[in-house]
Coordinates of N, CA and C in Angstrom, one line a residue:
M1 N -8.8 -27.3 69.2 CA -8.7 -25.9 69.0 C -8.8 -25.6 67.5
A2 N -9.6 -24.7 67.0 CA -9.8 -24.5 65.6 C -8.6 -23.7 65.1
T3 N -8.3 -24.0 63.9 CA -7.2 -23.3 63.2 C -7.8 -22.4 62.2
T4 N -7.1 -21.2 62.0 CA -7.6 -20.2 61.0 C -6.6 -20.3 59.8
T5 N -7.3 -20.4 58.7 CA -6.5 -20.5 57.4 C -6.4 -19.1 56.8
V6 N -5.2 -18.6 56.7 CA -5.0 -17.3 56.1 C -4.9 -17.4 54.6
G7 N -5.8 -16.7 53.9 CA -5.8 -16.8 52.4 C -4.5 -16.2 51.8
V8 N -4.0 -16.9 50.9 CA -2.8 -16.4 50.2 C -3.2 -15.5 49.0
P9 N -2.8 -14.3 48.9 CA -3.2 -13.4 47.8 C -2.8 -14.0 46.5
D10 N -3.6 -13.8 45.5 CA -3.2 -14.2 44.1 C -2.0 -13.5 43.7
P11 N -1.1 -14.2 43.0 CA 0.1 -13.5 42.5 C -0.3 -12.4 41.5
A12 N 0.5 -11.3 41.6 CA 0.2 -10.2 40.7 C 0.5 -10.6 39.3
P13 N -0.3 -10.2 38.3 CA -0.1 -10.5 36.9 C 1.3 -10.0 36.4
Q14 N 1.9 -10.9 35.7 CA 3.2 -10.5 35.2 C 3.1 -9.4 34.1
P15 N 3.9 -8.3 34.2 CA 3.8 -7.3 33.1 C 4.1 -7.9 31.8
Q16 N 3.3 -7.5 30.8 CA 3.5 -8.0 29.4 C 4.8 -7.4 28.8
Q17 N 5.6 -8.2 28.2 CA 6.9 -7.8 27.7 C 6.7 -6.9 26.5
K18 N 7.4 -5.8 26.5 CA 7.3 -4.9 25.3 C 8.1 -5.4 24.2
I19 N 7.5 -5.1 23.0 CA 8.2 -5.5 21.8 C 8.9 -4.3 21.2
S20 N 10.2 -4.5 20.8 CA 10.9 -3.3 20.2 C 10.4 -3.0 18.9
N21 N 10.8 -1.9 18.3 CA 10.4 -1.4 17.0 C 10.8 -2.5 15.9
L22 N 12.1 -2.9 16.1 CA 12.5 -4.0 15.1 C 11.7 -5.2 15.3
G23 N 11.5 -5.6 16.5 CA 10.7 -6.8 16.8 C 9.3 -6.7 16.2
R24 N 8.7 -5.5 16.3 CA 7.4 -5.2 15.7 C 7.4 -5.4 14.2
I25 N 8.4 -4.8 13.5 CA 8.5 -4.8 12.1 C 8.6 -6.3 11.6
V26 N 9.4 -7.1 12.3 CA 9.6 -8.5 11.9 C 8.3 -9.3 12.3
G27 N 7.9 -9.0 13.6 CA 6.8 -9.7 14.1 C 5.4 -9.6 13.4
V28 N 5.2 -8.4 12.8 CA 3.9 -8.1 12.1 C 3.8 -9.0 10.9
L29 N 5.0 -9.4 10.3 CA 5.0 -10.2 9.1 C 4.8 -11.7 9.5
F30 N 5.3 -12.1 10.6 CA 5.4 -13.6 10.9 C 4.5 -14.0 12.2
S31 N 4.3 -13.1 13.1 CA 3.4 -13.4 14.2 C 2.5 -12.2 14.5
P32 N 1.6 -11.9 13.5 CA 0.9 -10.6 13.6 C -0.1 -10.4 14.7
K33 N -0.7 -11.5 15.2 CA -1.7 -11.3 16.3 C -1.1 -10.7 17.5
S34 N 0.0 -11.3 18.1 CA 0.6 -10.8 19.3 C 1.3 -9.5 19.0
T35 N 1.8 -9.3 17.8 CA 2.5 -8.0 17.5 C 1.4 -6.9 17.5
F36 N 0.3 -7.1 16.8 CA -0.7 -6.0 16.8 C -1.3 -5.8 18.2
E37 N -1.4 -6.8 19.0 CA -1.9 -6.5 20.4 C -0.9 -5.6 21.1
D38 N 0.4 -5.8 20.9 CA 1.3 -4.8 21.5 C 1.2 -3.4 20.9
I39 N 1.0 -3.4 19.6 CA 0.9 -2.1 18.9 C -0.4 -1.4 19.4
A40 N -1.5 -2.1 19.6 CA -2.7 -1.5 20.1 C -2.5 -1.0 21.6
R41 N -1.7 -1.6 22.4 CA -1.4 -1.1 23.7 C -0.6 0.1 23.7
R42 N 0.4 0.1 22.8 CA 1.4 1.2 22.8 C 1.5 1.7 21.3
P43 N 0.6 2.4 20.8 CA 0.6 2.7 19.3 C 1.8 3.6 19.0
S44 N 2.5 3.3 18.0 CA 3.6 4.1 17.4 C 3.7 3.7 16.0
W45 N 4.2 4.7 15.2 CA 4.3 4.4 13.7 C 5.5 5.0 13.1
I46 N 6.4 5.7 13.8 CA 7.5 6.4 13.3 C 8.5 5.4 12.6
A47 N 8.9 4.3 13.3 CA 9.9 3.4 12.8 C 9.5 2.8 11.5
P48 N 8.3 2.2 11.4 CA 7.9 1.6 10.1 C 7.8 2.7 9.0
M49 N 7.3 3.9 9.4 CA 7.2 5.0 8.4 C 8.5 5.4 7.8
I50 N 9.5 5.5 8.6 CA 10.9 5.8 8.2 C 11.4 4.7 7.2
L51 N 11.2 3.5 7.7 CA 11.7 2.4 6.8 C 11.0 2.3 5.5
M52 N 9.7 2.5 5.5 CA 8.9 2.5 4.2 C 9.3 3.6 3.3
T53 N 9.5 4.8 3.9 CA 9.9 6.0 3.1 C 11.2 5.8 2.5
L54 N 12.2 5.3 3.2 CA 13.5 5.1 2.7 C 13.5 4.1 1.5
I55 N 12.7 3.0 1.7 CA 12.6 2.0 0.6 C 12.0 2.7 -0.6
A56 N 10.9 3.4 -0.4 CA 10.2 4.1 -1.5 C 11.1 5.1 -2.2
I57 N 12.0 5.8 -1.5 CA 12.9 6.7 -2.1 C 13.9 5.9 -3.0
G58 N 14.4 4.8 -2.4 CA 15.4 4.0 -3.2 C 14.7 3.4 -4.4
L59 N 13.5 3.0 -4.4 CA 12.8 2.5 -5.5 C 12.5 3.6 -6.5
G60 N 12.1 4.8 -6.0 CA 11.8 5.9 -6.9 C 13.0 6.3 -7.8
F61 N 14.2 6.4 -7.1 CA 15.4 6.8 -7.9 C 15.9 5.7 -8.8
S62 N 15.7 4.4 -8.4 CA 16.0 3.3 -9.2 C 15.2 3.3 -10.5
L63 N 13.9 3.5 -10.4 CA 13.0 3.5 -11.5 C 13.3 4.8 -12.4
A64 N 13.6 5.9 -11.7 CA 13.9 7.1 -12.5 C 15.1 6.9 -13.4
Q65 N 16.1 6.1 -12.9 CA 17.3 6.0 -13.6 C 17.2 4.9 -14.7
R66 N 16.4 3.8 -14.4 CA 16.4 2.7 -15.3 C 15.3 2.6 -16.3
A67 N 14.1 3.1 -16.0 CA 13.0 3.0 -16.9 C 13.1 3.8 -18.1
D68 N 12.5 3.3 -19.2 CA 12.5 4.1 -20.5 C 11.2 5.0 -20.4
W69 N 11.4 6.2 -19.9 CA 10.3 7.0 -19.6 C 9.5 7.6 -20.8
V70 N 10.2 7.7 -21.9 CA 9.5 8.1 -23.2 C 8.5 7.0 -23.6
Q71 N 9.0 5.7 -23.5 CA 8.1 4.6 -23.9 C 7.0 4.5 -22.8
V72 N 7.3 4.7 -21.6 CA 6.2 4.7 -20.5 C 5.2 5.8 -20.8
S73 N 5.6 7.0 -21.2 CA 4.7 8.0 -21.5 C 3.8 7.7 -22.7
K74 N 4.4 7.1 -23.8 CA 3.7 6.7 -24.9 C 2.6 5.7 -24.5
D75 N 3.0 4.7 -23.7 CA 2.0 3.7 -23.3 C 0.9 4.3 -22.5
Q76 N 1.2 5.2 -21.6 CA 0.2 5.8 -20.7 C -0.8 6.7 -21.6
I77 N -0.2 7.4 -22.5 CA -1.1 8.2 -23.4 C -2.0 7.4 -24.3
A78 N -1.4 6.3 -24.7 CA -2.2 5.4 -25.6 C -3.4 4.7 -24.9
K79 N -3.3 4.6 -23.6 CA -4.4 4.0 -22.8 C -5.5 5.0 -22.4
N80 N -5.2 6.3 -22.7 CA -6.2 7.3 -22.4 C -6.7 7.9 -23.7
K81 N -8.0 7.6 -23.9 CA -8.6 8.0 -25.2 C -8.6 9.5 -25.5
F82 N -8.7 10.3 -24.4 CA -8.7 11.7 -24.6 C -7.3 12.2 -24.9
A83 N -6.3 11.8 -24.2 CA -4.9 12.2 -24.4 C -4.4 11.7 -25.8
S84 N -4.7 10.4 -26.1 CA -4.3 9.9 -27.4 C -4.9 10.6 -28.6
R85 N -6.2 11.0 -28.4 CA -6.8 11.7 -29.5 C -6.2 13.1 -29.7
Q86 N -5.8 13.8 -28.6 CA -5.2 15.1 -28.8 C -3.8 15.0 -29.4
I87 N -3.0 14.0 -28.9 CA -1.6 13.9 -29.4 C -1.6 13.4 -30.8
D88 N -2.5 12.6 -31.3 CA -2.5 12.1 -32.7 C -2.7 13.3 -33.7
Q89 N -3.3 14.4 -33.2 CA -3.5 15.5 -34.1 C -2.3 16.4 -34.3
L90 N -1.2 16.1 -33.5 CA 0.0 17.0 -33.6 C 0.9 16.5 -34.7
P91 N 1.7 17.4 -35.2 CA 2.8 17.1 -36.2 C 3.8 16.2 -35.5
D92 N 4.6 15.5 -36.2 CA 5.6 14.5 -35.6 C 6.6 15.2 -34.7
D93 N 7.1 16.4 -35.0 CA 8.0 17.0 -34.2 C 7.4 17.4 -32.8
Q94 N 6.2 18.0 -32.9 CA 5.5 18.3 -31.6 C 5.1 17.1 -30.8
K95 N 4.8 16.0 -31.5 CA 4.4 14.8 -30.8 C 5.6 14.3 -30.1
A96 N 6.8 14.3 -30.7 CA 8.0 13.8 -30.0 C 8.3 14.7 -28.8
R97 N 8.1 16.0 -29.0 CA 8.4 16.9 -27.9 C 7.4 16.7 -26.7
A98 N 6.2 16.4 -27.1 CA 5.1 16.1 -26.0 C 5.5 14.9 -25.3
Y99 N 6.0 13.8 -26.0 CA 6.4 12.6 -25.3 C 7.6 12.9 -24.3
E100 N 8.5 13.7 -24.8 CA 9.7 14.0 -24.0 C 9.3 14.8 -22.7
Q101 N 8.4 15.8 -22.9 CA 7.9 16.5 -21.7 C 7.2 15.7 -20.7
S102 N 6.3 14.8 -21.3 CA 5.6 13.9 -20.4 C 6.5 12.9 -19.7
A103 N 7.5 12.5 -20.4 CA 8.5 11.6 -19.7 C 9.2 12.3 -18.6
Q104 N 9.6 13.5 -18.8 CA 10.3 14.3 -17.7 C 9.4 14.5 -16.5
R105 N 8.1 14.8 -16.8 CA 7.2 15.0 -15.6 C 7.0 13.7 -14.9
S106 N 6.8 12.6 -15.6 CA 6.6 11.3 -15.0 C 7.7 10.9 -14.1
K107 N 8.9 11.2 -14.6 CA 10.2 10.8 -13.9 C 10.3 11.6 -12.6
I108 N 10.0 12.9 -12.7 CA 10.1 13.7 -11.5 C 9.0 13.3 -10.5
I109 N 7.8 13.0 -10.9 CA 6.7 12.6 -10.0 C 7.1 11.3 -9.3
R110 N 7.7 10.4 -10.1 CA 8.1 9.1 -9.5 C 9.1 9.3 -8.4
E111 N 10.1 10.2 -8.5 CA 11.1 10.5 -7.5 C 10.4 11.2 -6.3
V112 N 9.5 12.2 -6.5 CA 8.9 12.9 -5.4 C 8.0 11.9 -4.6
R113 N 7.4 11.0 -5.3 CA 6.5 10.0 -4.6 C 7.2 9.3 -3.5
G114 N 8.5 9.1 -3.7 CA 9.3 8.3 -2.7 C 9.3 9.0 -1.4
F115 N 9.3 10.4 -1.4 CA 9.3 11.2 -0.2 C 7.9 11.4 0.5
I116 N 6.9 11.5 -0.3 CA 5.6 11.9 0.3 C 4.5 10.8 0.0
G117 N 4.9 9.8 -0.8 CA 3.8 8.8 -1.1 C 3.2 8.1 0.0
W118 N 4.1 7.5 0.8 CA 3.6 6.6 1.9 C 2.9 7.5 3.0
P119 N 3.4 8.6 3.5 CA 2.7 9.4 4.5 C 1.3 9.8 4.0
L120 N 1.2 10.3 2.8 CA 0.0 10.8 2.3 C -1.0 9.6 2.1
L121 N -0.6 8.5 1.5 CA -1.4 7.4 1.3 C -2.0 6.8 2.6
L122 N -1.1 6.6 3.6 CA -1.5 6.0 4.8 C -2.5 6.9 5.6
V123 N -2.4 8.2 5.5 CA -3.3 9.1 6.2 C -4.7 8.9 5.6
I124 N -4.8 8.8 4.2 CA -6.0 8.6 3.6 C -6.6 7.3 3.9
V125 N -5.8 6.2 3.8 CA -6.3 4.9 4.0 C -6.8 4.7 5.4
T126 N -6.0 5.3 6.4 CA -6.4 5.2 7.8 C -7.8 5.9 8.0
G127 N -8.0 7.1 7.4 CA -9.3 7.7 7.5 C -10.4 6.9 7.0
I128 N -10.2 6.2 5.9 CA -11.3 5.3 5.3 C -11.6 4.2 6.3
Y129 N -10.5 3.4 6.6 CA -10.8 2.3 7.5 C -11.2 2.6 8.9
F130 N -10.6 3.7 9.4 CA -11.1 4.1 10.8 C -12.5 4.4 10.8
G131 N -13.0 5.2 9.8 CA -14.4 5.5 9.7 C -15.3 4.3 9.5
A132 N -14.8 3.4 8.7 CA -15.6 2.2 8.5 C -15.7 1.3 9.7
F133 N -14.6 1.2 10.5 CA -14.7 0.4 11.7 C -15.5 1.1 12.8
K134 N -15.5 2.4 12.8 CA -16.3 3.2 13.8 C -17.8 3.0 13.4
L135 N -18.1 3.1 12.1 CA -19.5 3.1 11.7 C -20.1 1.7 11.7
L136 N -19.3 0.7 11.2 CA -19.8 -0.6 11.0 C -19.5 -1.5 12.2
G137 N -18.4 -1.2 12.9 CA -18.1 -2.1 14.0 C -18.1 -1.5 15.4
G138 N -18.2 -0.2 15.5 CA -18.3 0.5 16.8 C -17.0 0.3 17.5
I139 N -15.9 0.2 16.8 CA -14.6 -0.1 17.5 C -14.2 1.0 18.5
R140 N -13.7 0.6 19.6 CA -13.3 1.6 20.6 C -11.8 1.8 20.6
T141 N -11.4 2.7 19.7 CA -10.0 3.1 19.6 C -9.9 4.5 19.0
N142 N -8.7 5.0 18.9 CA -8.6 6.3 18.4 C -7.8 6.3 17.0
F143 N -7.7 7.5 16.4 CA -7.1 7.6 15.1 C -5.6 7.2 15.2
K144 N -4.9 7.6 16.3 CA -3.5 7.3 16.4 C -3.3 5.8 16.4
T145 N -4.1 5.0 17.1 CA -3.9 3.6 17.1 C -4.2 3.0 15.7
A146 N -5.3 3.5 15.1 CA -5.7 3.1 13.8 C -4.6 3.4 12.8
F147 N -3.9 4.5 12.9 CA -2.8 4.9 12.0 C -1.6 4.0 12.1
A148 N -1.3 3.6 13.4 CA -0.2 2.7 13.7 C -0.5 1.3 13.1
I149 N -1.8 0.9 13.2 CA -2.2 -0.4 12.7 C -2.1 -0.4 11.2
V150 N -2.6 0.6 10.5 CA -2.6 0.7 9.1 C -1.1 0.8 8.5
T151 N -0.3 1.5 9.2 CA 1.1 1.6 8.8 C 1.8 0.3 8.9
F152 N 1.7 -0.4 10.0 CA 2.4 -1.7 10.1 C 1.8 -2.7 9.2
A153 N 0.5 -2.6 8.9 CA -0.2 -3.6 8.0 C 0.3 -3.5 6.6
H154 N 0.9 -2.3 6.2 CA 1.3 -2.1 4.9 C 2.8 -2.4 4.7
L155 N 3.4 -3.0 5.7 CA 4.8 -3.4 5.5 C 5.1 -4.4 4.4
P156 N 4.1 -5.4 4.1 CA 4.3 -6.2 3.0 C 4.5 -5.5 1.7
A157 N 3.7 -4.4 1.5 CA 3.8 -3.6 0.3 C 5.2 -2.9 0.2
A158 N 5.8 -2.5 1.4 CA 7.2 -2.0 1.4 C 8.2 -3.1 1.0
L159 N 7.9 -4.3 1.5 CA 8.7 -5.5 1.2 C 8.7 -5.7 -0.4
R160 N 7.6 -5.5 -1.0 CA 7.5 -5.6 -2.4 C 8.3 -4.6 -3.1
E161 N 8.3 -3.4 -2.6 CA 9.2 -2.3 -3.2 C 10.6 -2.6 -3.0
L162 N 11.0 -3.2 -1.8 CA 12.4 -3.5 -1.6 C 12.9 -4.6 -2.5
L163 N 12.1 -5.6 -2.8 CA 12.4 -6.7 -3.7 C 12.6 -6.1 -5.1
A164 N 11.8 -5.1 -5.4 CA 11.8 -4.5 -6.8 C 13.0 -3.8 -7.1
I165 N 13.7 -3.3 -6.1 CA 14.9 -2.4 -6.4 C 16.0 -3.2 -7.2
P166 N 16.4 -4.4 -6.7 CA 17.4 -5.2 -7.5 C 16.8 -5.7 -8.8
V167 N 15.6 -6.0 -8.8 CA 14.9 -6.5 -10.0 C 15.0 -5.4 -11.1
T168 N 14.8 -4.2 -10.7 CA 14.8 -3.0 -11.6 C 16.1 -2.9 -12.4
F169 N 17.2 -3.2 -11.7 CA 18.5 -3.1 -12.3 C 18.9 -4.3 -13.1
L170 N 18.1 -5.4 -13.0 CA 18.4 -6.6 -13.8 C 17.5 -6.7 -15.0
R171 N 16.4 -5.9 -15.1 CA 15.5 -6.0 -16.2 C 15.9 -5.0 -17.3
D172 N 15.4 -5.3 -18.5 CA 15.6 -4.4 -19.7 C 14.8 -3.2 -19.4
P173 N 15.4 -2.0 -19.6 CA 14.6 -0.8 -19.3 C 13.3 -0.7 -20.0
A174 N 13.2 -1.2 -21.2 CA 12.0 -1.1 -22.0 C 10.9 -1.9 -21.5
S175 N 11.2 -2.9 -20.6 CA 10.2 -3.8 -20.0 C 9.7 -3.4 -18.6
I176 N 10.3 -2.2 -18.1 CA 10.0 -1.8 -16.8 C 8.7 -1.0 -16.8
D177 N 7.7 -1.4 -16.0 CA 6.5 -0.6 -15.7 C 6.6 0.1 -14.4
P178 N 6.8 1.4 -14.3 CA 7.0 2.1 -13.0 C 5.8 2.0 -12.1
E179 N 4.6 1.6 -12.6 CA 3.4 1.5 -11.8 C 3.2 0.1 -11.4
N180 N 3.8 -0.9 -12.0 CA 3.7 -2.3 -11.7 C 5.0 -3.0 -11.9
F181 N 5.9 -2.7 -10.9 CA 7.3 -3.0 -11.1 C 7.8 -4.4 -10.7
L182 N 6.9 -5.2 -10.1 CA 7.2 -6.5 -9.7 C 6.2 -7.5 -10.1
A183 N 6.6 -8.6 -10.7 CA 5.6 -9.6 -11.2 C 5.0 -10.4 -10.0
S184 N 4.2 -9.7 -9.2 CA 3.5 -10.3 -8.1 C 2.0 -10.3 -8.2
N185 N 1.5 -10.0 -9.4 CA 0.1 -9.9 -9.7 C -0.2 -10.3 -11.1
P186 N -1.4 -10.7 -11.5 CA -1.7 -11.1 -12.8 C -1.4 -10.1 -13.9
A187 N -1.7 -8.8 -13.5 CA -1.5 -7.7 -14.5 C 0.0 -7.6 -15.0
A188 N 0.9 -7.8 -14.1 CA 2.3 -7.8 -14.5 C 2.7 -8.9 -15.4
M189 N 2.0 -10.0 -15.4 CA 2.3 -11.1 -16.3 C 1.5 -11.0 -17.6
L190 N 0.6 -10.1 -17.7 CA -0.2 -9.9 -18.9 C 0.0 -8.5 -19.5
P191 N 1.1 -8.2 -20.1 CA 1.4 -6.8 -20.4 C 0.5 -6.2 -21.5
D192 N -0.2 -7.0 -22.2 CA -1.1 -6.5 -23.3 C -2.4 -6.0 -22.8
L193 N -2.7 -6.2 -21.6 CA -4.0 -5.7 -21.0 C -4.0 -4.2 -21.1
S194 N -5.2 -3.6 -21.2 CA -5.4 -2.2 -21.1 C -6.8 -1.9 -20.6
G195 N -7.0 -0.6 -20.3 CA -8.3 -0.2 -19.8 C -8.6 -0.6 -18.4
W196 N -9.8 -0.8 -18.1 CA -10.3 -1.1 -16.7 C -9.8 -2.5 -16.2
Q197 N -9.5 -3.4 -17.2 CA -9.1 -4.7 -16.8 C -7.9 -4.8 -15.9
V198 N -7.0 -3.7 -16.1 CA -5.7 -3.7 -15.4 C -5.9 -3.5 -13.9
V199 N -6.9 -2.8 -13.5 CA -7.1 -2.4 -12.1 C -7.3 -3.6 -11.2
P200 N -8.4 -4.5 -11.5 CA -8.6 -5.6 -10.6 C -7.5 -6.6 -10.6
L201 N -6.8 -6.8 -11.8 CA -5.7 -7.7 -11.9 C -4.5 -7.2 -11.2
T202 N -4.3 -5.9 -11.1 CA -3.2 -5.3 -10.4 C -3.4 -5.4 -8.9
V203 N -4.7 -5.2 -8.5 CA -5.0 -5.3 -7.0 C -4.9 -6.7 -6.5
L204 N -5.1 -7.7 -7.3 CA -4.9 -9.1 -6.9 C -3.4 -9.4 -6.8
D205 N -2.8 -8.7 -5.9 CA -1.3 -8.8 -5.7 C -1.0 -9.6 -4.5
I206 N 0.0 -10.5 -4.5 CA 0.3 -11.3 -3.3 C 0.5 -10.4 -2.1
F207 N 1.3 -9.4 -2.3 CA 1.7 -8.5 -1.2 C 0.5 -7.7 -0.7
G208 N -0.3 -7.3 -1.7 CA -1.5 -6.5 -1.4 C -2.5 -7.3 -0.6
I209 N -2.7 -8.6 -0.9 CA -3.6 -9.4 -0.2 C -3.1 -9.7 1.2
W210 N -1.8 -9.8 1.3 CA -1.1 -9.9 2.7 C -1.4 -8.7 3.5
C211 N -1.4 -7.5 2.9 CA -1.7 -6.3 3.7 C -3.2 -6.3 4.1
V212 N -4.1 -6.8 3.3 CA -5.5 -6.8 3.7 C -5.7 -7.7 4.9
I213 N -5.0 -8.9 4.9 CA -5.1 -9.8 6.0 C -4.6 -9.2 7.3
L214 N -3.5 -8.5 7.2 CA -2.9 -7.8 8.4 C -3.8 -6.7 8.9
L215 N -4.5 -6.0 8.0 CA -5.4 -4.9 8.4 C -6.5 -5.6 9.3
A216 N -7.1 -6.7 8.8 CA -8.2 -7.3 9.6 C -7.7 -7.8 10.9
I217 N -6.5 -8.4 11.0 CA -5.9 -8.9 12.3 C -5.6 -7.7 13.2
G218 N -5.1 -6.6 12.6 CA -4.7 -5.5 13.4 C -5.9 -4.8 14.1
F219 N -7.0 -4.5 13.3 CA -8.1 -3.8 13.9 C -8.9 -4.7 14.9
S220 N -8.9 -6.0 14.6 CA -9.5 -6.9 15.6 C -8.7 -6.9 16.9
A221 N -7.3 -6.9 16.8 CA -6.5 -6.9 18.0 C -6.7 -5.6 18.8
A222 N -7.1 -4.5 18.2 CA -7.4 -3.2 18.9 C -8.6 -3.3 19.8
D223 N -9.6 -4.1 19.4 CA -10.8 -4.2 20.2 C -11.5 -5.5 19.8
P224 N -11.0 -6.6 20.3 CA -11.5 -7.9 20.0 C -12.9 -8.2 20.4
K225 N -13.4 -7.5 21.4 CA -14.8 -7.7 21.9 C -15.8 -7.1 20.9
K226 N -15.5 -5.9 20.5 CA -16.4 -5.2 19.5 C -16.2 -5.7 18.1
V227 N -14.9 -6.0 17.8 CA -14.6 -6.4 16.4 C -13.9 -7.8 16.4
P228 N -14.6 -8.9 16.6 CA -13.9 -10.2 16.5 C -13.3 -10.3 15.1
L229 N -12.4 -11.3 14.9 CA -11.7 -11.4 13.7 C -12.6 -11.6 12.4
A230 N -13.6 -12.4 12.5 CA -14.5 -12.6 11.4 C -15.2 -11.3 11.0
K231 N -15.6 -10.6 11.9 CA -16.3 -9.3 11.6 C -15.2 -8.3 11.1
S232 N -14.0 -8.3 11.6 CA -13.0 -7.4 11.1 C -12.7 -7.7 9.6
F233 N -12.6 -9.0 9.3 CA -12.4 -9.4 7.9 C -13.5 -8.9 7.0
G234 N -14.7 -9.0 7.5 CA -15.9 -8.6 6.7 C -15.8 -7.1 6.4
I235 N -15.4 -6.3 7.4 CA -15.3 -4.8 7.2 C -14.2 -4.5 6.3
V236 N -13.0 -5.1 6.5 CA -11.9 -4.8 5.6 C -12.2 -5.2 4.2
L237 N -12.8 -6.3 4.0 CA -13.0 -6.8 2.6 C -14.1 -5.9 1.9
S238 N -15.1 -5.4 2.7 CA -16.1 -4.5 2.2 C -15.5 -3.2 1.7
V239 N -14.6 -2.7 2.5 CA -13.9 -1.4 2.1 C -13.0 -1.6 0.9
W240 N -12.3 -2.7 1.0 CA -11.3 -3.0 -0.1 C -12.1 -3.2 -1.4
F241 N -13.2 -3.9 -1.4 CA -14.0 -4.1 -2.6 C -14.6 -2.8 -3.1
S242 N -15.0 -2.0 -2.2 CA -15.6 -0.7 -2.6 C -14.6 0.2 -3.3
I243 N -13.4 0.2 -2.7 CA -12.3 1.0 -3.4 C -11.9 0.5 -4.7
L244 N -11.9 -0.9 -4.9 CA -11.6 -1.5 -6.1 C -12.7 -1.1 -7.2
L245 N -13.9 -1.2 -6.8 CA -15.0 -0.8 -7.8 C -14.9 0.7 -8.2
F246 N -14.5 1.6 -7.2 CA -14.4 3.0 -7.5 C -13.4 3.3 -8.5
F247 N -12.2 2.7 -8.3 CA -11.1 3.0 -9.2 C -11.2 2.3 -10.6
T248 N -11.8 1.1 -10.5 CA -12.1 0.4 -11.8 C -13.1 1.3 -12.6
G249 N -14.1 1.9 -12.0 CA -15.0 2.7 -12.7 C -14.4 3.9 -13.3
I250 N -13.5 4.6 -12.5 CA -12.8 5.8 -13.0 C -12.0 5.4 -14.2
V251 N -11.2 4.3 -14.2 CA -10.4 3.9 -15.3 C -11.3 3.6 -16.5
W252 N -12.4 2.9 -16.3 CA -13.3 2.6 -17.4 C -13.8 3.8 -18.1
V253 N -14.1 4.8 -17.3 CA -14.7 6.1 -17.9 C -13.7 6.8 -18.8
F254 N -12.4 6.8 -18.3 CA -11.4 7.6 -19.0 C -10.5 6.8 -20.0
S255 N -10.8 5.5 -20.1 CA -10.0 4.6 -21.0 C -10.6 4.5 -22.3

């Protein structure tokens, strides 16, 4: 008598475990591939944005209290041939007043940047990279996912700001550069540089390079078939280099 074998259905795939917001913040720094895959499935950006903004506010107020803003203003004006030419024509009392006014403006701008700097920057950066990946890679994702990827990918830059807060209180106020506040790039170690040379050496920052690597991993995780990792790195580096050339050119023109 023939026996009939009844097929056993394949077991249902196990649901993928969700990563918490804290787990994502830590995971994107140490296990980025699996973390960005989770972010691509469930994009969100509020938690890292809050964290980054709080750190930026803390750094902004630390720099506002500790930096020698009059000296900072003098250095900034000296690097700009148009501004330095104008201020050199002023009498000494007006020159001192101009430095004081510039110092107050710079100090206030530094504090305000803590509140609006990251949201504004990340929207712009997301628009650039999202457009590049759509145009050059045909990535199949939306702006919300791209914004979440870009936000999490910039957590190393927030870590740099966090490390800079205690360093700011330990340094001599005269040696603090509010625009390059941590010695994590060649420009911070070569204070005598000026003009366009500062831009590429500032961009070659350990934490900035870390962000670039995370951007490539994140966008590849969003659509690995259309944008494999090697292609993602190519797009990210092309955009990064284009931005570097753009700002280097602007500084060269006005320096």
